[in-house]
Each structure stands twice: as structure tokens, then as C-alpha cells.
Amino acid sequence: MRLERGWRASLALTLNVVAFSFAVLAVTTSYWCEGTRKVVKPFCTGPPLKVKQWFCIRFNSSNLNDSRLVQYIWETGEEKFLMRRFHTGIFFSCEQAADMNGFDCRDFSEIAPAHERGVLWLCIVAESFYLALLFAGGALMTLEQCPCFSVMNKLKLNAFAAMCTALSGLCGMVAHMMFTTIFQLAVAMGPEDWRPKSWDYSWSYALAWSSFGTCMGSAVTALNRYTKTIVEFKYKRRNIEKSLHIKQKLLDLELPDNMWDVYLTPGPPGQPGAEAAPPVNGHKPASGKGVAADGAAMADRQGEEYC
């Protein structure tokens, strides 16, 4: 039983560490959403090259400042447009550069609609609470593994760890939903030079929800361990009280010593002594106070089994 409780504690702590790692990686990356933007090709700069530059438009005249010259553009139709990739996170939005080499990034707060930026800040605050509470739950689970704490202190640490982890999961869920809302609003009402042609959720978004799932799994495991320990403790305590009650009844009957041994020796199921525990230290209690003392000793030993 002790090994099973240790296995549950290790499982809850492992899930907590995995959830925290996923959350940190998701928040610090900008691949929550990605897609493409359809933009007009920019004008080519610099001296003409023998190889045609496909990402820009080249004029047939070298004197761009002379308005009297007619300048022809050979690209027509869809050839005038370029599909640029972009990816967006909570803090940054990055788009391919004009020469299609590398990415140019800017703050996502500049892209979000001005009247909806409060939702973005609430999302950032909720993500911060998510990480803080998740870390606190993991720290409490780690302290619970220390053998220097008593049984009751370990149960208290386990209860607080389960509570912190469950609250962190709720904060994470709210934060992820807020980001989804603010991104969709930015797609509909954001600046013209950013609105995407097509987009979808990316691996950071999936990582964030995976973190939420493992976080709730850690909370449920920790809470299940706490509940199971309390139920076991109450069940064994009820058995001890029942045994002491039988002893007290036999003492009231003032049976001889040989009859005491017959009734208190555990026997096959269904016999009078089957449910009674053996006398403490091999001796019959002398009075009701002795029975109470025996009960206290048995409760102490029962508490030590949970360490």
C-alpha cells in the first residue's frame, strides 16, 4: 500500500513537471497560429541582375525618377502577388521579409484592435498565473516527498498541491480561450498590412492545450491520492473502534481468562473472535482506561504506517 501511494505521488509530480515544461515552451514561442498573406510584390532595388528576381517587380527603365518615361511591368495577374508566411504568438507576430529571407517581427499588441487590447493583457496575466500556480503545485509535491514531514503535514501539502494545480489549470484554460478570441478579432479588424489570407493553429497552440491536459491530470492524481488516504485512514480507524467496543463489552461481562483468550483470538470468518484484534502486548486490559490506552497505541501505530 505504501508503494502504491509513493507511485501516485511520483506520477502527480511527473505530470506537473511535464505540464510546466510544455507551458513555458508554448508561451515563449510564437507559433500559436500561422498562415499566409497575399501581398503585391515590391519594386526591385539595386542594379539589374541576369537572373530574374521572382519576389519583386523589375521595370524596363533604369531612370525611375523621370516621369516622362513609360515604365512597363511584365508581371500580370497573379504574378504580381506574393504569398508570405507568418506565425503569431502571445507576444510577437513574425512575417517573412520582403526578400523572403528571414522573418520580421513586431509586437502582437500593435496588431490587436485598440479597443480589444485589454483582452490581450488579461490573457497575459492569466498565463502568468497559470505558470506561477503550476510551479507552486510542483514545489509542494516535491516537499511532500521529503521524509522529514509527519503524516498529517504530508496530507496538508498534498491537498494544497492539488488545489494549486487545479486552479492553475483553470487559469490556463481561460488564457488559451482569450488568445483565441483576440486573434480572431485581429484577423477580422486588424491592420490591412497584416490580415492573413489563410491561417490555422500551429504546434505552440497544441502544446499549450497539452500542458492544460497534463496539468489537470496531475491535479486529479494528487486529489485522488489525498482522498484515498483519508478513506483508508477512516476505515481502519472504524475497525479499531469496533474492536475496542467488543473488548469493553467482554470486560463488562467479567469472563474468566481462558474465555477471554477464546473470544479475542482471531479465528475463521463467522466466529465470535474473527473480527476482534489480539490483545495489546499479549495482555488483557484491566479496565476501560486500559482499553482507551490500547486504542491510542494502535492509532499511533496506524499513523506510522502512512509515513
CSV table of C-alpha atoms in Angstrom, one decimal:
chain,number,residue,atom,x,y,z
A,1,MET,CA,0.0,0.0,0.0
A,2,ARG,CA,2.8,2.4,0.8
A,3,LEU,CA,4.4,1.7,-2.6
A,4,GLU,CA,1.1,2.4,-4.3
A,5,ARG,CA,0.9,5.8,-2.5
A,6,GLY,CA,4.5,6.6,-3.5
A,7,TRP,CA,3.8,5.7,-7.1
A,8,ARG,CA,0.8,8.0,-7.2
A,9,ALA,CA,2.8,10.9,-5.7
A,10,SER,CA,5.6,10.3,-8.3
A,11,LEU,CA,3.0,10.3,-11.1
A,12,ALA,CA,1.4,13.5,-10.0
A,13,LEU,CA,4.8,15.2,-9.7
A,14,THR,CA,5.9,14.0,-13.2
A,15,LEU,CA,2.7,15.2,-14.8
A,16,ASN,CA,3.2,18.6,-13.1
A,17,VAL,CA,6.8,18.9,-14.4
A,18,VAL,CA,5.7,17.9,-18.0
A,19,ALA,CA,2.8,20.5,-17.9
A,20,PHE,CA,5.1,23.2,-16.7
A,21,SER,CA,7.7,22.5,-19.4
A,22,PHE,CA,5.0,22.5,-22.1
A,23,ALA,CA,3.6,25.8,-20.8
A,24,VAL,CA,6.9,27.6,-20.7
A,25,LEU,CA,7.8,26.4,-24.2
A,26,ALA,CA,4.4,27.4,-25.6
A,27,VAL,CA,4.4,30.9,-24.0
A,28,THR,CA,7.9,31.7,-25.1
A,29,THR,CA,7.4,30.7,-28.8
A,30,SER,CA,5.3,32.5,-31.5
A,31,TYR,CA,3.8,29.5,-33.3
A,32,TRP,CA,0.3,29.6,-31.8
A,33,CYS,CA,-1.1,30.5,-35.2
A,34,GLU,CA,0.5,30.5,-38.7
A,35,GLY,CA,-0.7,31.1,-42.2
A,36,THR,CA,0.0,33.1,-45.4
A,37,ARG,CA,-0.6,36.7,-46.6
A,38,LYS,CA,-1.2,37.7,-50.2
A,39,VAL,CA,0.7,40.9,-50.9
A,40,VAL,CA,1.8,42.8,-54.0
A,41,LYS,CA,5.4,42.3,-55.0
A,42,PRO,CA,7.7,45.2,-54.1
A,43,PHE,CA,9.8,47.1,-56.6
A,44,CYS,CA,13.2,45.6,-57.2
A,45,THR,CA,16.1,47.7,-56.0
A,46,GLY,CA,19.8,47.7,-57.0
A,47,PRO,CA,21.4,47.0,-60.3
A,48,PRO,CA,19.6,44.7,-62.8
A,49,LEU,CA,20.6,41.0,-62.5
A,50,LYS,CA,20.8,38.4,-65.2
A,51,VAL,CA,18.6,36.1,-63.2
A,52,LYS,CA,15.0,37.3,-62.8
A,53,GLN,CA,14.1,38.1,-59.2
A,54,TRP,CA,10.8,36.3,-58.6
A,55,PHE,CA,10.0,38.1,-55.3
A,56,CYS,CA,10.0,41.7,-56.7
A,57,ILE,CA,8.9,43.6,-59.9
A,58,ARG,CA,11.6,45.0,-62.3
A,59,PHE,CA,10.9,48.0,-64.5
A,60,ASN,CA,12.2,48.2,-68.1
A,61,SER,CA,13.7,51.7,-67.4
A,62,SER,CA,16.6,52.5,-65.1
A,63,ASN,CA,15.5,56.1,-64.6
A,64,LEU,CA,12.7,55.7,-62.1
A,65,ASN,CA,12.6,59.5,-61.3
A,66,ASP,CA,11.8,60.5,-64.9
A,67,SER,CA,8.0,60.7,-65.1
A,68,ARG,CA,8.2,61.3,-68.9
A,69,LEU,CA,9.3,57.7,-69.5
A,70,VAL,CA,6.8,55.0,-69.8
A,71,GLN,CA,7.6,52.1,-67.4
A,72,TYR,CA,6.3,48.6,-68.2
A,73,ILE,CA,5.6,45.9,-65.7
A,74,TRP,CA,5.9,42.4,-67.2
A,75,GLU,CA,4.2,40.7,-64.3
A,76,THR,CA,0.4,40.3,-64.8
A,77,GLY,CA,-2.4,38.7,-62.9
A,78,GLU,CA,-1.3,36.5,-60.1
A,79,GLU,CA,2.3,37.0,-61.0
A,80,LYS,CA,2.1,40.5,-59.3
A,81,PHE,CA,1.3,38.9,-56.0
A,82,LEU,CA,3.4,37.1,-53.4
A,83,MET,CA,2.4,34.7,-50.7
A,84,ARG,CA,4.2,35.5,-47.4
A,85,ARG,CA,4.2,33.1,-44.5
A,86,PHE,CA,3.7,34.4,-40.9
A,87,HIS,CA,3.4,33.0,-37.4
A,88,THR,CA,2.0,34.6,-34.3
A,89,GLY,CA,2.2,34.1,-30.6
A,90,ILE,CA,1.1,35.9,-27.5
A,91,PHE,CA,3.9,38.4,-27.6
A,92,PHE,CA,5.1,38.6,-31.2
A,93,SER,CA,3.9,38.2,-34.7
A,94,CYS,CA,6.6,37.4,-37.4
A,95,GLU,CA,6.3,37.7,-41.2
A,96,GLN,CA,8.7,36.8,-44.0
A,97,ALA,CA,10.9,39.7,-45.1
A,98,ALA,CA,10.5,41.4,-48.5
A,99,ASP,CA,13.3,39.3,-50.0
A,100,MET,CA,11.8,36.1,-48.5
A,101,ASN,CA,14.9,35.5,-46.3
A,102,GLY,CA,14.2,35.5,-42.6
A,103,PHE,CA,11.3,37.0,-40.7
A,104,ASP,CA,10.5,40.5,-39.5
A,105,CYS,CA,8.8,40.5,-36.1
A,106,ARG,CA,6.6,43.1,-34.2
A,107,ASP,CA,4.6,43.2,-31.1
A,108,PHE,CA,1.3,41.4,-31.3
A,109,SER,CA,-0.2,44.3,-29.2
A,110,GLU,CA,0.3,46.6,-32.2
A,111,ILE,CA,-1.8,44.2,-34.3
A,112,ALA,CA,-4.7,43.6,-31.9
A,113,PRO,CA,-7.6,46.1,-32.3
A,114,ALA,CA,-7.1,49.0,-30.0
A,115,HIS,CA,-10.5,48.5,-28.2
A,116,GLU,CA,-9.7,44.8,-27.6
A,117,ARG,CA,-6.2,45.1,-26.2
A,118,GLY,CA,-7.5,44.7,-22.7
A,119,VAL,CA,-8.4,41.2,-23.5
A,120,LEU,CA,-4.8,40.5,-24.6
A,121,TRP,CA,-3.4,41.9,-21.3
A,122,LEU,CA,-5.9,39.7,-19.4
A,123,CYS,CA,-4.6,36.7,-21.4
A,124,ILE,CA,-1.0,37.6,-20.5
A,125,VAL,CA,-2.0,37.9,-16.8
A,126,ALA,CA,-3.9,34.6,-16.9
A,127,GLU,CA,-0.9,32.9,-18.5
A,128,SER,CA,1.4,34.3,-15.7
A,129,PHE,CA,-1.0,33.0,-13.0
A,130,TYR,CA,-1.1,29.7,-14.8
A,131,LEU,CA,2.7,29.3,-14.7
A,132,ALA,CA,3.0,30.6,-11.1
A,133,LEU,CA,0.3,28.3,-9.7
A,134,LEU,CA,1.7,25.3,-11.6
A,135,PHE,CA,5.1,25.9,-10.3
A,136,ALA,CA,3.8,26.3,-6.7
A,137,GLY,CA,1.9,23.0,-7.0
A,138,GLY,CA,5.1,21.2,-8.2
A,139,ALA,CA,7.1,22.7,-5.4
A,140,LEU,CA,4.5,21.5,-2.8
A,141,MET,CA,4.5,18.0,-4.4
A,142,THR,CA,8.3,18.0,-4.1
A,143,LEU,CA,8.2,18.9,-0.5
A,144,GLU,CA,5.7,16.2,0.1
A,145,GLN,CA,8.3,13.6,-0.9
A,146,CYS,CA,10.6,14.7,1.9
A,147,PRO,CA,10.6,12.0,4.7
A,148,CYS,CA,11.0,14.6,7.5
A,149,PHE,CA,7.3,15.6,7.5
A,150,SER,CA,4.7,13.8,9.5
A,151,VAL,CA,1.6,12.1,8.1
A,152,MET,CA,-0.8,15.0,8.6
A,153,ASN,CA,1.7,17.5,7.2
A,154,LYS,CA,2.1,15.4,4.1
A,155,LEU,CA,-1.7,15.2,3.7
A,156,LYS,CA,-1.9,19.0,4.0
A,157,LEU,CA,0.9,19.5,1.5
A,158,ASN,CA,-0.9,17.1,-0.9
A,159,ALA,CA,-4.2,19.0,-0.5
A,160,PHE,CA,-2.6,22.4,-1.2
A,161,ALA,CA,-0.7,21.0,-4.2
A,162,ALA,CA,-3.9,19.6,-5.7
A,163,MET,CA,-5.7,22.9,-5.1
A,164,CYS,CA,-2.9,25.0,-6.7
A,165,THR,CA,-2.6,22.7,-9.7
A,166,ALA,CA,-6.4,22.7,-10.3
A,167,LEU,CA,-6.5,26.5,-10.1
A,168,SER,CA,-3.6,26.8,-12.5
A,169,GLY,CA,-5.4,24.6,-15.0
A,170,LEU,CA,-8.5,26.9,-14.9
A,171,CYS,CA,-6.3,29.9,-15.4
A,172,GLY,CA,-4.6,28.2,-18.3
A,173,MET,CA,-7.9,27.3,-20.0
A,174,VAL,CA,-9.1,30.9,-19.7
A,175,ALA,CA,-5.8,32.3,-21.1
A,176,HIS,CA,-5.9,30.0,-24.1
A,177,MET,CA,-9.5,30.9,-24.9
A,178,MET,CA,-8.8,34.6,-24.6
A,179,PHE,CA,-5.9,34.3,-27.0
A,180,THR,CA,-8.1,32.5,-29.5
A,181,THR,CA,-10.7,35.3,-29.2
A,182,ILE,CA,-8.2,38.2,-29.6
A,183,PHE,CA,-6.5,36.5,-32.6
A,184,GLN,CA,-9.8,36.1,-34.4
A,185,LEU,CA,-10.7,39.7,-33.7
A,186,ALA,CA,-7.3,40.8,-35.1
A,187,VAL,CA,-7.9,38.7,-38.3
A,188,ALA,CA,-11.3,40.5,-38.8
A,189,MET,CA,-10.4,44.0,-37.6
A,190,GLY,CA,-6.6,44.2,-37.6
A,191,PRO,CA,-4.4,46.4,-39.8
A,192,GLU,CA,-4.6,45.9,-43.5
A,193,ASP,CA,-0.9,45.2,-43.8
A,194,TRP,CA,-1.3,42.2,-41.6
A,195,ARG,CA,-4.6,40.5,-42.2
A,196,PRO,CA,-3.9,36.9,-43.4
A,197,LYS,CA,-5.4,35.2,-46.5
A,198,SER,CA,-5.4,31.8,-44.7
A,199,TRP,CA,-4.4,30.7,-41.2
A,200,ASP,CA,-4.6,27.8,-38.8
A,201,TYR,CA,-3.4,26.8,-35.3
A,202,SER,CA,0.1,25.7,-35.0
A,203,TRP,CA,2.3,23.5,-32.7
A,204,SER,CA,2.6,26.0,-29.9
A,205,TYR,CA,-1.2,26.2,-29.6
A,206,ALA,CA,-1.4,22.4,-29.4
A,207,LEU,CA,1.5,22.4,-26.9
A,208,ALA,CA,-0.4,24.8,-24.7
A,209,TRP,CA,-3.5,22.7,-24.6
A,210,SER,CA,-1.4,19.6,-24.0
A,211,SER,CA,0.0,21.4,-21.0
A,212,PHE,CA,-3.5,22.1,-19.7
A,213,GLY,CA,-4.4,18.4,-20.1
A,214,THR,CA,-1.4,17.1,-18.2
A,215,CYS,CA,-1.9,19.8,-15.5
A,216,MET,CA,-5.5,18.6,-14.9
A,217,GLY,CA,-4.2,15.0,-14.9
A,218,SER,CA,-1.7,16.0,-12.2
A,219,ALA,CA,-4.4,17.7,-10.1
A,220,VAL,CA,-6.7,14.7,-10.4
A,221,THR,CA,-4.0,12.3,-9.4
A,222,ALA,CA,-3.0,14.3,-6.4
A,223,LEU,CA,-6.6,14.8,-5.3
A,224,ASN,CA,-7.3,11.1,-5.8
A,225,ARG,CA,-4.3,10.2,-3.6
A,226,TYR,CA,-5.4,12.5,-0.8
A,227,THR,CA,-9.0,11.1,-0.9
A,228,LYS,CA,-7.8,7.5,-1.0
A,229,THR,CA,-5.5,8.1,2.0
A,230,ILE,CA,-8.3,9.7,4.1
A,231,VAL,CA,-10.8,6.9,3.2
A,232,GLU,CA,-8.3,4.2,4.2
A,233,PHE,CA,-7.5,6.0,7.5
A,234,LYS,CA,-11.2,6.4,8.4
A,235,TYR,CA,-11.8,2.7,7.5
A,236,LYS,CA,-9.0,1.4,9.7
A,237,ARG,CA,-10.0,3.8,12.5
A,238,ARG,CA,-13.5,2.4,12.4
A,239,ASN,CA,-12.2,-1.1,12.6
A,240,ILE,CA,-10.1,-0.2,15.7
A,241,GLU,CA,-13.1,1.5,17.4
A,242,LYS,CA,-15.2,-1.6,16.7
A,243,SER,CA,-12.5,-3.9,18.2
A,244,LEU,CA,-12.2,-1.7,21.3
A,245,HIS,CA,-16.0,-1.7,21.7
A,246,ILE,CA,-16.0,-5.6,21.6
A,247,LYS,CA,-13.3,-5.6,24.2
A,248,GLN,CA,-15.2,-3.3,26.5
A,249,LYS,CA,-18.3,-5.5,26.3
A,250,LEU,CA,-16.3,-8.6,27.2
A,251,LEU,CA,-14.8,-6.8,30.2
A,252,ASP,CA,-18.2,-5.8,31.4
A,253,LEU,CA,-19.2,-9.5,31.4
A,254,GLU,CA,-16.3,-10.3,33.7
A,255,LEU,CA,-15.4,-13.5,31.8
A,256,PRO,CA,-12.5,-15.7,33.1
A,257,ASP,CA,-9.1,-15.5,31.5
A,258,ASN,CA,-9.5,-18.7,29.4
A,259,MET,CA,-12.8,-17.3,27.9
A,260,TRP,CA,-11.0,-14.0,27.2
A,261,ASP,CA,-8.5,-15.9,25.0
A,262,VAL,CA,-11.2,-17.8,23.2
A,263,TYR,CA,-13.1,-14.7,22.2
A,264,LEU,CA,-10.2,-12.4,21.4
A,265,THR,CA,-8.1,-14.9,19.4
A,266,PRO,CA,-8.8,-14.3,15.7
A,267,GLY,CA,-10.5,-17.4,14.2
A,268,PRO,CA,-12.2,-18.4,10.9
A,269,PRO,CA,-14.7,-16.0,9.5
A,270,GLY,CA,-18.1,-16.1,11.1
A,271,GLN,CA,-16.8,-16.9,14.6
A,272,PRO,CA,-17.1,-14.5,17.6
A,273,GLY,CA,-13.3,-13.7,17.6
A,274,ALA,CA,-12.9,-13.3,13.8
A,275,GLU,CA,-13.3,-9.5,13.8
A,276,ALA,CA,-11.6,-8.8,17.2
A,277,ALA,CA,-7.9,-7.8,17.2
A,278,PRO,CA,-5.5,-9.6,19.6
A,279,PRO,CA,-4.8,-8.0,23.0
A,280,VAL,CA,-2.1,-5.4,23.1
A,281,ASN,CA,1.3,-6.9,24.2
A,282,GLY,CA,-0.4,-10.2,24.9
A,283,HIS,CA,-2.3,-9.0,28.0
A,284,LYS,CA,-5.9,-8.4,28.7
A,285,PRO,CA,-6.7,-4.7,29.6
A,286,ALA,CA,-7.6,-4.3,33.2
A,287,SER,CA,-10.3,-1.6,32.8
A,288,GLY,CA,-11.9,0.8,30.4
A,289,LYS,CA,-8.9,3.1,30.7
A,290,GLY,CA,-6.7,0.3,29.6
A,291,VAL,CA,-8.9,-0.2,26.5
A,292,ALA,CA,-8.6,3.5,25.7
A,293,ALA,CA,-4.8,3.4,26.2
A,294,ASP,CA,-4.7,0.4,23.8
A,295,GLY,CA,-6.7,2.3,21.3
A,296,ALA,CA,-4.4,5.2,21.4
A,297,ALA,CA,-1.4,2.9,21.0
A,298,MET,CA,-3.0,1.2,18.0
A,299,ALA,CA,-3.9,4.6,16.4
A,300,ASP,CA,-0.3,5.7,16.8
A,301,ARG,CA,1.0,2.6,15.1
A,302,GLN,CA,-1.7,3.1,12.4
A,303,GLY,CA,-0.4,6.6,11.8
A,304,GLU,CA,3.1,5.4,11.5
A,305,GLU,CA,2.1,3.1,8.6
A,306,TYR,CA,1.2,6.1,6.5
A,307,CYS,CA,4.7,7.6,6.8
